[in-house]
Amino acid sequence: MDHPPAQRPAPPPAGEAIRQEQFLTVLPRDEALRRFVAALDPKPVQPERVPLDRAIGRVLADDIASPSDVPPFDRSGVDGFAVRSADCGEAGEANPVRLRLNPEVIACGTAPALPVMPGTATPIATGGPIPRGADAVVMIEHTEPLEEGTTIHLRRAPAPGAFVAFAGSDIARGEALLRRGTVIGSREIGMLAACGIADVPVYRRPRIGVLSTGDELVAPGAPLRPAAIYDANGPIVAAALAENGAEPVSYGAIPDDEAALDAALRRAFSECDGVVLSGGTSKGAGDLTHRLVARLGTPGIVAHGVALKPGKPLCLAVCDGKPVVVLPGFPTSAMFTFHDIVAPVLRILAGLPARTEAQVQAKVPVRIASELGRTEFVMVSLVEREGGFVAYPTAKGSGSITAFAQADGFLGIDALADHLPAGATATVTLLTPHVKAPDLVILGSHCIGLDALVGRLAERGFSARLMAVGSLGGLAAARRGECDLAPIHLMDPATGVYNESYLAPGLELVPGWRRMQGIVFRPGDPRFASRGAEEAVAAALADPACLMVNRNQGAGTRILIDRLLGGARPEGYWNQPKSHNAVAAAIAQGRADWGVAIAAVAEPYGLGFLPLGEEHYDFALASERRTKPAVAAFLDILREPETRAALQAFGFRAA
Ligand code: AMP
Ligand code: MG
């Protein structure tokens, strides 16, 4: 479809066209990484010595050999008597051997004064040094005291060396204790302390400056102005740097202002071992970060534009020996490129070994479209099904934070393929070392009421995975056996009855709760305030300046809206967001004047509400899974009075 000429975007100014050309030299991922590594020649930053109490999590810069034996002397492993084993050879139940006690007790930390001569024994505590002459210890339990503690009877013969821990038997002097590159944890600290080491050489953590760029960014904690968003990348990048052995230094969010950004970038560059920026990489007015980076040092930018999706606008530079990276602005793209390309190089600077990535094979239940010519990475959530894993793409796109945060891993689609067919098997690289299989899988339409139930389920020790795939997506997954419960709210347009007619054989309907739907509007709008719903819609339709916001095709609410409109197509009809929240936000921010949403969102957005009718939010359940413990617990919780009260607090009515 063509746009009318007036809506065509103006041609870009010449300067911008030149800048955009830089994207035409998009490099394959491996080539971009190769150039980055070649220009940087990454090596661990110089080592430093840190005391043990600051060594946790650091990376050893040298092999460590033990300077001493552990234990430092032969010592007793039990409370008992140090003896000469040769004296005791004859001992048996019927034939006790009698030993005279030497006049000392060897406590822990006491050096023995007297030798153990033939026919004698010395009382010794666990950890006490074995006295000269003795070569074994008998446990106190295997002896009987005689003659007021001056003599003992022995009814068992100890083998030579019994209960003696010999000097150096744990750690021998000179033995290699820990290797370079080891990440120091409590166990390593224990070994170092046991052989008397007070400080260790570790790689200095590379200090990496973190900058976010964009006029729209606001630091978390500050109020959000209109059209602004919170700086998510700054904190994410800082945390990911720390996870990969670096010391992040935050320089905050800088507006798209050449002078301000240049000053912040130069400061970060001079104070740190490298800089990671995000944003300002895509075409448009904000595209200045890479120009500033290019001027920072030599050789400068080695790759700008990488054939990766998400992550094409990634910019890699090496300036006077320091890495400078500009991550794409979208958080998922930023994270993906960070983990794929930046983290491996940073780990070398930090002296850390390469991260080992676990992979699993999984079936992909739906077709995934992909762009030809770019290796496309798709975040997926895994669910376990009989016979293996199923990988659901997290359908939120690269602008989403949750796409990365909630995914279990990602799969790659070859640059030469334009899609991955439904039913294909793919290799999933895990973001965490292990797949955590949840006890309960819930795929379908999301509702805040569900969060309350899942919270109560967690208190009983059952984990749940919730994936918002919409009512129809949930039903399809339930039919394929990929979930336990599918929350749905679908109205049959023919009968007006919710959910029943959508069940496939083998699925049953578990009643959930009722959500009052109604017309939402800004309070005080005379077209709606103190009117009935029908009357309000008539007033809205009569006013050509009144803008509606619709819902997506397939939503139960959409059917209700179409019924209300009775064939009318007012302004705003084609604006079709997919959630009640999006409808409420559009009206609260003045981008639309009315729409239909549930009462539970009207209140938090400060909107007026004219009730229309209740929507049924129920659960499709595979009948054979009813007895699964997590399902049974969920069904119990659903019926509890506390749950009904919690649902009521959200404005819902338990069915
Ligand atoms: P840019 O690369 O600056 O063109 O940004 C691309 C998209 O990512 C825009 O929607 C930005 O608002 C968004 N974005 C850029 N930086 C950040 C950030 N630090 N946190 C969250 N979103 C961001
Ligand atoms: Mg920007």
XYZ file of C-alpha atoms and ligand atoms in Angstrom:
679
model
C 0.000 0.000 0.000
C 1.308 3.410 -0.900
C 1.149 6.467 1.316
C -0.317 9.688 -0.004
C 2.595 11.990 -0.949
C 2.014 14.317 2.003
C 2.828 11.496 4.448
C 6.083 10.487 2.880
C 8.996 11.218 5.190
C 11.118 14.118 4.013
C 14.357 13.003 2.351
C 17.206 12.935 4.853
C 19.665 15.840 4.785
C 22.882 15.075 2.943
C 24.999 14.698 6.086
C 22.677 12.136 7.485
C 22.627 10.143 4.246
C 26.408 9.865 4.487
C 26.239 8.779 8.060
C 23.667 6.128 7.267
C 25.963 4.724 4.645
C 28.160 3.457 7.437
C 25.539 0.827 8.043
C 26.052 -0.489 4.539
C 29.371 -1.966 5.636
C 27.602 -4.391 7.915
C 30.038 -7.116 8.923
C 29.297 -10.741 9.700
C 29.446 -11.362 13.443
C 32.662 -13.405 13.372
C 34.463 -10.846 11.227
C 33.430 -7.979 13.521
C 34.658 -9.894 16.552
C 37.907 -10.823 14.787
C 38.649 -7.169 13.959
C 37.834 -6.079 17.501
C 40.125 -8.685 19.046
C 42.901 -7.988 16.520
C 42.840 -4.261 17.244
C 42.622 -4.649 21.009
C 44.903 -7.649 21.550
C 43.191 -8.170 24.920
C 45.312 -9.208 27.889
C 44.496 -9.184 31.574
C 45.081 -5.805 33.183
C 48.062 -5.788 35.559
C 47.776 -7.770 38.813
C 47.515 -6.390 42.314
C 47.763 -8.016 45.752
C 44.668 -8.121 47.895
C 44.207 -9.436 51.434
C 42.134 -12.596 51.777
C 39.135 -10.725 53.126
C 38.896 -8.824 49.848
C 39.793 -11.726 47.584
C 36.343 -13.234 47.198
C 35.228 -13.291 43.574
C 38.614 -12.153 42.288
C 40.711 -14.007 39.739
C 44.121 -15.377 40.720
C 46.870 -13.834 38.637
C 49.491 -16.461 39.525
C 49.799 -20.098 40.480
C 49.989 -20.447 44.237
C 52.219 -23.093 45.842
C 51.831 -23.889 49.500
C 54.586 -22.333 51.630
C 53.961 -24.824 54.435
C 52.685 -28.282 55.324
C 49.085 -28.720 56.398
C 48.906 -30.000 59.041
C 52.306 -28.629 60.052
C 53.041 -31.633 62.362
C 51.745 -35.178 62.862
C 48.580 -34.777 64.857
C 45.921 -36.858 66.470
C 42.581 -37.208 64.711
C 40.708 -38.316 67.866
C 40.649 -37.954 71.633
C 42.605 -40.865 73.084
C 46.129 -42.042 73.882
C 49.318 -41.744 71.862
C 50.987 -45.177 71.850
C 53.743 -47.239 70.272
C 51.855 -49.676 68.031
C 54.525 -52.315 68.582
C 53.578 -52.370 72.302
C 49.995 -53.271 71.537
C 50.323 -56.087 69.000
C 48.985 -58.728 71.400
C 45.901 -56.783 72.550
C 42.557 -58.553 72.196
C 39.202 -58.930 73.991
C 40.540 -61.747 76.221
C 44.027 -60.361 76.419
C 44.157 -56.656 77.372
C 47.483 -54.863 77.149
C 48.363 -52.659 80.072
C 50.041 -49.288 79.462
C 51.336 -46.824 82.041
C 50.288 -43.186 81.462
C 52.944 -40.516 81.110
C 52.418 -37.524 83.413
C 51.217 -35.034 80.807
C 48.106 -34.370 78.736
C 48.643 -33.142 75.182
C 45.918 -30.619 74.515
C 45.393 -28.826 71.204
C 48.112 -26.231 70.854
C 50.396 -27.839 73.484
C 53.783 -29.126 72.424
C 54.536 -32.537 74.090
C 57.368 -32.503 76.637
C 57.814 -36.221 77.281
C 58.561 -39.039 74.841
C 56.372 -42.166 74.768
C 58.685 -44.905 76.009
C 57.932 -48.630 75.585
C 54.982 -49.706 77.756
C 53.641 -46.156 78.133
C 50.943 -43.970 76.593
C 50.203 -40.213 76.706
C 46.648 -38.796 76.840
C 46.078 -36.659 73.738
C 43.240 -34.479 72.443
C 42.016 -34.228 68.855
C 44.462 -31.968 67.041
C 47.250 -32.482 69.588
C 50.801 -33.083 68.262
C 51.950 -36.730 68.361
C 54.809 -37.011 70.896
C 58.197 -38.466 70.075
C 58.178 -42.283 70.146
C 54.449 -42.660 69.482
C 53.220 -43.833 66.071
C 49.489 -44.418 66.615
C 46.533 -43.181 68.639
C 43.904 -45.360 70.287
C 40.459 -43.903 70.817
C 39.447 -43.277 74.389
C 36.358 -45.471 73.801
C 38.596 -48.484 73.178
C 40.377 -48.255 76.542
C 39.554 -48.774 80.204
C 41.096 -46.635 82.947
C 42.777 -48.509 85.792
C 44.380 -47.552 89.132
C 43.091 -44.003 89.461
C 44.115 -42.835 86.040
C 47.740 -43.924 86.063
C 47.253 -46.959 83.814
C 44.959 -48.058 80.960
C 43.855 -51.371 79.512
C 43.718 -51.777 75.771
C 41.583 -54.531 74.161
C 42.272 -53.649 70.508
C 45.598 -53.414 68.699
C 46.037 -50.159 66.725
C 47.697 -50.363 63.322
C 50.793 -48.195 62.914
C 49.617 -44.693 61.990
C 46.076 -45.241 63.298
C 44.297 -41.884 63.823
C 47.433 -39.953 62.990
C 47.206 -37.201 60.357
C 50.797 -36.851 59.168
C 52.471 -33.532 58.488
C 51.693 -32.347 54.971
C 49.131 -35.083 54.382
C 46.467 -32.470 53.587
C 48.626 -29.955 51.746
C 52.337 -30.588 51.256
C 54.822 -27.738 51.332
C 55.569 -26.707 47.731
C 52.429 -28.357 46.372
C 50.512 -26.406 43.712
C 47.518 -25.152 45.599
C 45.584 -23.017 43.154
C 46.061 -22.195 39.523
C 46.122 -18.852 37.785
C 42.675 -17.937 36.466
C 40.844 -19.537 39.371
C 37.924 -17.501 40.646
C 38.416 -17.259 44.404
C 35.521 -18.513 46.489
C 35.196 -19.498 50.132
C 36.813 -22.898 49.525
C 39.861 -21.328 47.911
C 40.100 -18.798 50.731
C 40.019 -21.712 53.191
C 42.986 -23.388 51.523
C 44.978 -20.174 51.363
C 44.329 -19.374 55.012
C 45.194 -22.941 56.124
C 48.683 -22.612 54.742
C 49.169 -19.156 56.154
C 48.751 -17.010 53.064
C 47.436 -13.551 53.964
C 47.226 -11.934 50.558
C 47.129 -13.074 46.961
C 47.943 -11.722 43.531
C 44.750 -11.145 41.590
C 44.032 -9.421 38.317
C 42.934 -5.877 38.835
C 39.308 -5.610 37.760
C 39.165 -3.629 34.558
C 37.359 -0.367 35.317
C 34.758 0.133 32.645
C 32.842 3.395 32.290
C 29.125 3.025 31.621
C 27.192 5.742 29.816
C 23.639 5.835 28.551
C 22.703 8.333 25.893
C 19.341 9.740 24.924
C 17.238 12.856 25.559
C 14.416 10.589 26.693
C 16.293 8.929 29.554
C 15.549 9.466 33.240
C 17.434 7.793 36.089
C 15.354 5.217 38.002
C 13.953 6.815 41.142
C 13.299 10.202 39.518
C 9.806 11.059 38.249
C 9.132 10.228 34.610
C 8.339 13.258 32.430
C 5.971 12.812 29.479
C 7.530 10.807 26.630
C 10.502 9.867 28.817
C 11.601 6.372 29.791
C 13.802 5.049 32.552
C 17.434 4.348 31.806
C 17.412 0.572 31.918
C 20.615 -0.041 29.992
C 22.887 1.795 32.433
C 22.093 -0.446 35.405
C 21.874 -3.577 33.217
C 25.251 -2.978 31.611
C 26.862 -2.160 34.958
C 25.521 -5.392 36.446
C 26.547 -7.462 33.439
C 30.044 -5.947 33.631
C 30.308 -6.909 37.288
C 29.124 -10.424 36.434
C 31.973 -10.667 33.975
C 34.789 -9.562 36.257
C 34.853 -5.824 35.578
C 34.371 -2.893 37.921
C 31.639 -0.725 36.422
C 31.883 3.026 36.875
C 28.584 4.761 36.129
C 28.534 8.120 34.364
C 24.744 8.276 34.155
C 22.416 9.097 31.283
C 23.609 11.905 29.029
C 21.304 13.820 26.659
C 21.887 13.657 22.898
C 23.946 16.813 23.042
C 27.276 16.762 21.292
C 29.202 18.845 23.821
C 27.739 17.136 26.902
C 28.236 13.667 25.491
C 31.745 14.407 24.304
C 32.726 15.715 27.746
C 31.246 12.710 29.554
C 32.786 10.267 27.108
C 36.239 11.826 27.393
C 36.059 11.824 31.161
C 35.033 8.165 31.264
C 37.706 7.296 28.713
C 40.465 8.969 30.710
C 39.371 7.506 34.061
C 38.715 3.924 32.943
C 40.223 0.973 31.111
C 37.362 0.991 28.617
C 33.919 2.441 28.017
C 30.555 0.892 27.203
C 27.899 3.277 25.919
C 24.394 2.483 24.834
C 21.980 4.273 22.559
C 22.455 6.815 19.824
C 23.447 4.109 17.399
C 20.481 3.915 15.079
C 19.941 6.378 12.270
C 18.390 9.716 13.073
C 19.174 12.832 15.013
C 20.621 10.967 17.976
C 23.236 9.293 15.840
C 26.258 11.028 17.287
C 27.888 8.601 19.668
C 29.839 6.819 16.987
C 31.123 10.110 15.571
C 32.459 11.058 19.008
C 33.941 7.600 19.521
C 35.660 7.807 16.140
C 37.561 10.914 17.341
C 38.608 9.428 20.669
C 41.804 7.612 19.678
C 43.392 5.237 17.208
C 42.643 3.026 15.368
C 39.063 4.035 16.287
C 35.983 2.248 15.045
C 36.683 -1.253 13.750
C 33.084 -2.335 13.175
C 29.903 -0.317 12.954
C 27.012 -2.466 11.904
C 27.069 -6.192 12.570
C 24.860 -8.729 10.797
C 23.159 -9.695 14.014
C 19.518 -9.431 14.925
C 18.973 -8.019 17.456
C 22.019 -5.816 17.517
C 22.758 -4.564 14.022
C 23.810 -1.029 15.095
C 26.538 -2.339 17.407
C 29.683 -0.248 17.168
C 33.080 -1.625 18.243
C 36.104 0.602 18.636
C 39.595 0.446 20.054
C 40.987 3.844 21.016
C 44.620 4.033 22.115
C 44.508 0.461 23.360
C 41.196 0.724 25.241
C 37.957 -0.886 24.111
C 35.062 1.482 23.482
C 31.764 -0.121 22.605
C 28.447 1.438 21.661
C 25.604 -0.952 22.306
C 22.249 -0.572 20.557
C 19.680 1.407 22.556
C 17.033 -1.250 22.840
C 17.743 -3.130 26.057
C 17.372 -6.629 24.633
C 19.638 -5.748 21.696
C 22.069 -4.135 24.105
C 22.170 -7.203 26.335
C 22.397 -9.646 23.521
C 25.319 -7.939 21.827
C 26.986 -7.394 25.185
C 26.884 -11.092 26.033
C 27.697 -12.291 22.552
C 30.543 -9.964 21.601
C 31.624 -7.695 24.433
C 31.633 -10.039 27.432
C 34.043 -12.605 25.923
C 36.622 -9.867 25.299
C 36.098 -8.256 28.712
C 36.575 -11.597 30.400
C 40.040 -11.765 28.883
C 40.848 -8.319 30.345
C 39.575 -9.549 33.711
C 41.625 -12.756 33.463
C 38.478 -14.862 33.564
C 38.096 -18.079 31.623
C 35.619 -18.117 28.738
C 32.081 -18.636 29.900
C 30.964 -22.156 29.161
C 27.578 -22.182 27.597
C 25.218 -25.053 28.094
C 22.981 -26.002 25.204
C 19.870 -28.122 24.839
C 17.850 -29.307 21.877
C 14.262 -28.109 21.747
C 11.305 -28.219 19.427
C 9.945 -24.889 18.238
C 6.131 -25.050 18.218
C 5.484 -22.019 16.034
C 6.913 -20.632 12.818
C 9.476 -17.886 13.450
C 10.022 -15.379 10.642
C 13.589 -14.186 10.200
C 15.401 -11.564 8.204
C 17.449 -12.850 5.305
C 21.121 -11.871 5.448
C 21.438 -11.521 9.234
C 22.016 -14.177 11.828
C 18.917 -13.766 13.892
C 18.818 -14.638 17.563
C 15.508 -15.312 19.206
C 15.020 -15.358 22.960
C 13.072 -18.397 24.075
C 11.463 -19.756 27.194
C 11.615 -23.498 27.631
C 8.889 -25.811 28.825
C 9.356 -29.502 29.275
C 7.077 -31.876 27.473
C 7.186 -35.658 27.304
C 10.071 -36.402 24.998
C 12.015 -33.194 25.427
C 11.959 -29.405 25.542
C 9.733 -26.990 23.696
C 11.143 -23.509 23.022
C 8.680 -20.617 22.936
C 9.958 -17.419 21.398
C 9.409 -14.561 23.842
C 7.297 -12.594 21.436
C 8.166 -9.134 22.629
C 10.831 -7.904 20.277
C 14.091 -6.140 20.908
C 12.448 -3.133 22.611
C 11.517 -5.349 25.512
C 13.344 -5.758 28.783
C 11.497 -8.897 29.760
C 12.425 -10.649 26.507
C 15.918 -10.977 27.907
C 15.163 -11.132 31.589
C 12.618 -13.927 31.407
C 14.157 -16.016 28.656
C 15.889 -19.299 29.407
C 18.084 -18.991 26.387
C 18.214 -18.128 22.731
C 18.365 -19.882 19.406
C 19.995 -18.665 16.223
C 18.438 -18.620 12.771
C 20.938 -18.800 9.948
C 21.501 -15.672 7.868
C 20.508 -17.665 4.771
C 17.089 -18.709 6.134
C 14.035 -16.468 6.060
C 12.200 -18.448 8.718
C 12.315 -21.403 11.057
C 9.368 -23.713 10.372
C 6.953 -24.764 13.100
C 7.975 -28.126 14.533
C 11.688 -27.637 13.760
C 14.286 -28.758 16.268
C 16.732 -26.063 17.281
C 19.770 -25.770 19.542
C 19.060 -23.459 22.450
C 21.991 -21.790 24.198
C 21.087 -21.362 27.825
C 21.490 -18.038 29.608
C 21.734 -19.835 32.936
C 23.755 -23.027 33.377
C 20.718 -25.218 34.018
C 17.144 -25.297 32.856
C 14.897 -24.896 35.843
C 11.850 -26.977 35.001
C 8.857 -25.344 36.708
C 6.286 -27.441 38.565
C 3.403 -25.742 36.791
C 3.284 -24.260 33.298
C 0.630 -21.655 32.562
C 0.404 -20.404 28.983
C -2.332 -18.055 27.856
C -3.724 -14.667 28.641
C -2.213 -12.820 31.558
C -4.130 -11.255 34.442
C -2.788 -9.556 37.578
C -5.117 -11.839 39.569
C -3.039 -14.769 38.384
C 0.079 -13.303 39.978
C -1.620 -13.513 43.364
C -2.379 -17.202 42.854
C 1.129 -17.988 41.704
C 2.458 -16.214 44.794
C 0.336 -18.438 47.017
C 1.474 -21.471 45.055
C 5.096 -20.515 45.654
C 4.413 -20.416 49.409
C 3.523 -24.094 49.108
C 6.792 -24.852 47.386
C 5.584 -25.087 43.778
C 7.240 -22.988 41.109
C 5.206 -21.802 38.159
C 6.087 -20.417 34.777
C 3.687 -17.902 33.318
C 3.905 -17.027 29.675
C 1.588 -14.452 28.154
C 0.805 -15.895 24.719
C -2.839 -14.761 24.544
C -5.960 -16.880 24.929
C -5.693 -18.565 21.523
C -1.970 -19.231 21.933
C -2.680 -20.816 25.314
C -5.390 -23.065 23.903
C -3.108 -24.252 21.120
C -0.352 -24.997 23.635
C -2.799 -26.899 25.858
C -3.890 -29.009 22.895
C -0.259 -29.842 22.129
C 0.371 -30.791 25.751
C 2.820 -27.951 26.349
C 1.149 -26.456 29.393
C -0.882 -27.489 32.404
C -3.315 -24.599 32.396
C -4.328 -22.117 29.735
C -6.041 -18.988 31.102
C -8.526 -17.769 28.483
C -11.274 -15.181 28.067
C -12.849 -15.733 24.676
C -16.426 -14.835 23.931
C -18.276 -16.875 21.300
C -19.666 -14.131 19.031
C -22.608 -16.344 18.037
C -23.864 -17.065 21.551
C -22.178 -14.498 23.786
C -21.013 -17.397 25.981
C -17.419 -17.311 27.217
C -14.783 -20.012 26.727
C -16.873 -23.260 26.629
C -17.092 -23.521 22.860
C -13.327 -23.105 22.448
C -12.337 -26.271 24.308
C -10.841 -29.133 22.331
C -11.413 -32.804 23.285
C -9.348 -33.699 26.357
C -9.584 -30.177 27.758
C -11.968 -29.099 30.485
C -12.881 -25.668 31.769
C -11.981 -24.632 35.328
C -13.919 -21.511 36.330
C -11.583 -18.676 37.276
C -12.949 -15.219 37.993
C -15.068 -12.486 36.476
C -13.641 -9.157 35.418
C -15.983 -6.223 34.999
C -15.404 -4.516 31.677
C -16.559 -1.048 30.922
C -16.001 2.150 29.069
C -12.952 4.012 30.339
C -12.499 7.766 29.909
C -10.790 10.700 31.580
C -12.880 11.824 34.542
C -14.906 14.948 33.857
C -15.221 14.310 30.111
C -18.852 15.483 29.597
C -19.394 12.984 26.772
C -19.074 10.140 29.295
C -19.362 11.399 32.866
C -22.654 10.559 34.585
C -24.056 8.765 31.568
C -24.999 5.166 30.970
C -22.700 3.137 28.731
C -25.005 3.039 25.697
C -25.724 6.740 25.968
C -22.005 7.511 26.309
C -21.152 5.528 23.171
C -23.867 7.376 21.282
C -22.385 10.695 22.454
C -18.893 9.583 21.439
C -20.061 8.536 17.978
C -21.900 11.803 17.520
C -18.709 13.809 18.109
C -16.243 13.500 15.194
C -13.427 14.841 17.404
C -13.880 12.014 19.899
C -11.086 9.480 19.454
C -11.475 5.869 20.513
C -8.874 3.161 21.151
C -9.870 -0.342 20.084
C -8.554 -3.798 20.993
C -6.863 -6.440 18.895
C -8.767 -8.930 16.774
C -9.344 -12.130 18.782
C -9.695 -10.404 22.149
C -13.000 -10.999 23.930
C -13.150 -7.275 24.608
C -12.940 -6.606 20.873
C -16.112 -8.586 20.273
C -17.828 -6.508 22.926
C -16.585 -3.274 21.328
C -17.776 -4.304 17.864
C -21.185 -5.096 19.304
C -21.293 -1.678 20.989
C -20.315 0.117 17.801
C -22.878 -1.775 15.734
C -20.875 -1.425 12.526
C -19.603 2.135 13.104
C -15.894 2.798 12.505
C -15.095 5.962 14.492
C -11.677 7.645 14.506
C -9.186 5.505 16.402
C -10.837 2.210 15.435
C -7.617 0.977 13.808
C -5.565 1.666 16.903
C -5.673 -1.873 18.293
C -3.387 -2.488 21.266
C -3.255 -5.907 22.844
C -3.909 -5.234 26.497
C -6.190 -3.498 28.938
C -3.207 -1.554 30.280
C -2.290 -0.164 26.867
C -5.876 1.033 26.409
C -5.863 2.742 29.804
C -2.451 4.381 29.177
C -3.588 5.755 25.783
C -6.611 7.412 27.384
C -4.830 8.647 30.508
C -2.141 10.282 28.305
C -4.707 11.882 25.981
C -3.823 9.867 22.879
C -7.417 8.624 22.837
C -10.623 9.633 24.625
C -12.346 6.344 25.285
C -12.034 2.599 25.037
C -13.106 -0.563 26.776
C -11.036 -2.118 29.552
C -11.473 -3.914 32.842
C -12.280 -2.016 36.023
C -9.017 -3.170 37.598
C -6.974 -0.924 35.276
C -9.330 2.096 35.372
C -8.476 2.905 38.960
C -4.656 2.868 38.851
C -4.729 5.070 35.735
C -7.225 7.440 37.380
C -9.905 6.875 34.742
C -13.680 6.991 34.905
C -15.540 3.729 34.339
C -19.009 2.871 32.985
C -19.690 -0.844 33.513
C -20.748 -2.936 30.523
C -20.632 -6.555 31.581
C -18.434 -9.211 33.089
C -15.748 -11.028 31.198
C -15.056 -14.645 32.177
C -11.423 -15.405 32.867
C -11.249 -19.217 33.129
C -8.690 -21.960 32.750
C -8.520 -24.662 30.098
C -7.031 -27.732 31.747
C -5.904 -30.973 30.160
C -8.116 -33.406 32.122
C -5.335 -35.963 32.531
C -3.210 -33.387 34.380
C -5.800 -32.700 37.063
C -4.049 -34.977 39.567
C -0.543 -33.581 39.022
C 0.467 -32.211 42.470
C 1.113 -28.647 41.301
C -2.162 -28.585 39.348
C -4.087 -29.992 42.320
C -2.517 -27.332 44.565
C -3.426 -24.598 42.104
C -7.041 -25.794 41.949
C -7.186 -25.868 45.760
C -5.803 -22.358 46.023
C -8.300 -21.123 43.457
C -11.144 -22.166 45.777
C -9.722 -20.815 49.048
C -11.471 -17.888 50.756
C -8.162 -15.976 51.009
C -7.771 -16.218 47.245
C -11.299 -15.037 46.661
C -10.579 -12.068 48.934
C -7.331 -11.299 47.093
C -9.166 -11.393 43.758
C -11.842 -9.110 45.148
C -9.183 -6.598 46.170
C -8.181 -6.415 42.498
C -11.812 -5.788 41.565
C -12.479 -9.329 40.345
C -15.216 -11.717 41.406
C -14.298 -15.363 41.924
C -16.540 -17.634 39.828
P 18.895 4.685 19.990
O 19.967 3.655 19.760
O 19.380 5.820 20.831
O 18.310 5.149 18.690
O 17.740 3.998 20.832
C 16.912 2.985 20.311
C 15.793 2.709 21.287
O 16.303 2.248 22.529
C 14.928 3.919 21.629
O 13.597 3.471 21.761
C 15.461 4.368 22.960
O 14.504 5.072 23.732
C 15.820 3.047 23.610
N 16.886 3.246 24.585
C 18.055 3.890 24.351
N 18.804 3.920 25.453
C 18.104 3.296 26.437
C 18.353 3.021 27.817
N 19.495 3.411 28.410
N 17.409 2.348 28.523
C 16.257 1.974 27.921
N 15.973 2.186 26.624
C 16.875 2.862 25.876
Mg 18.748 7.642 21.412
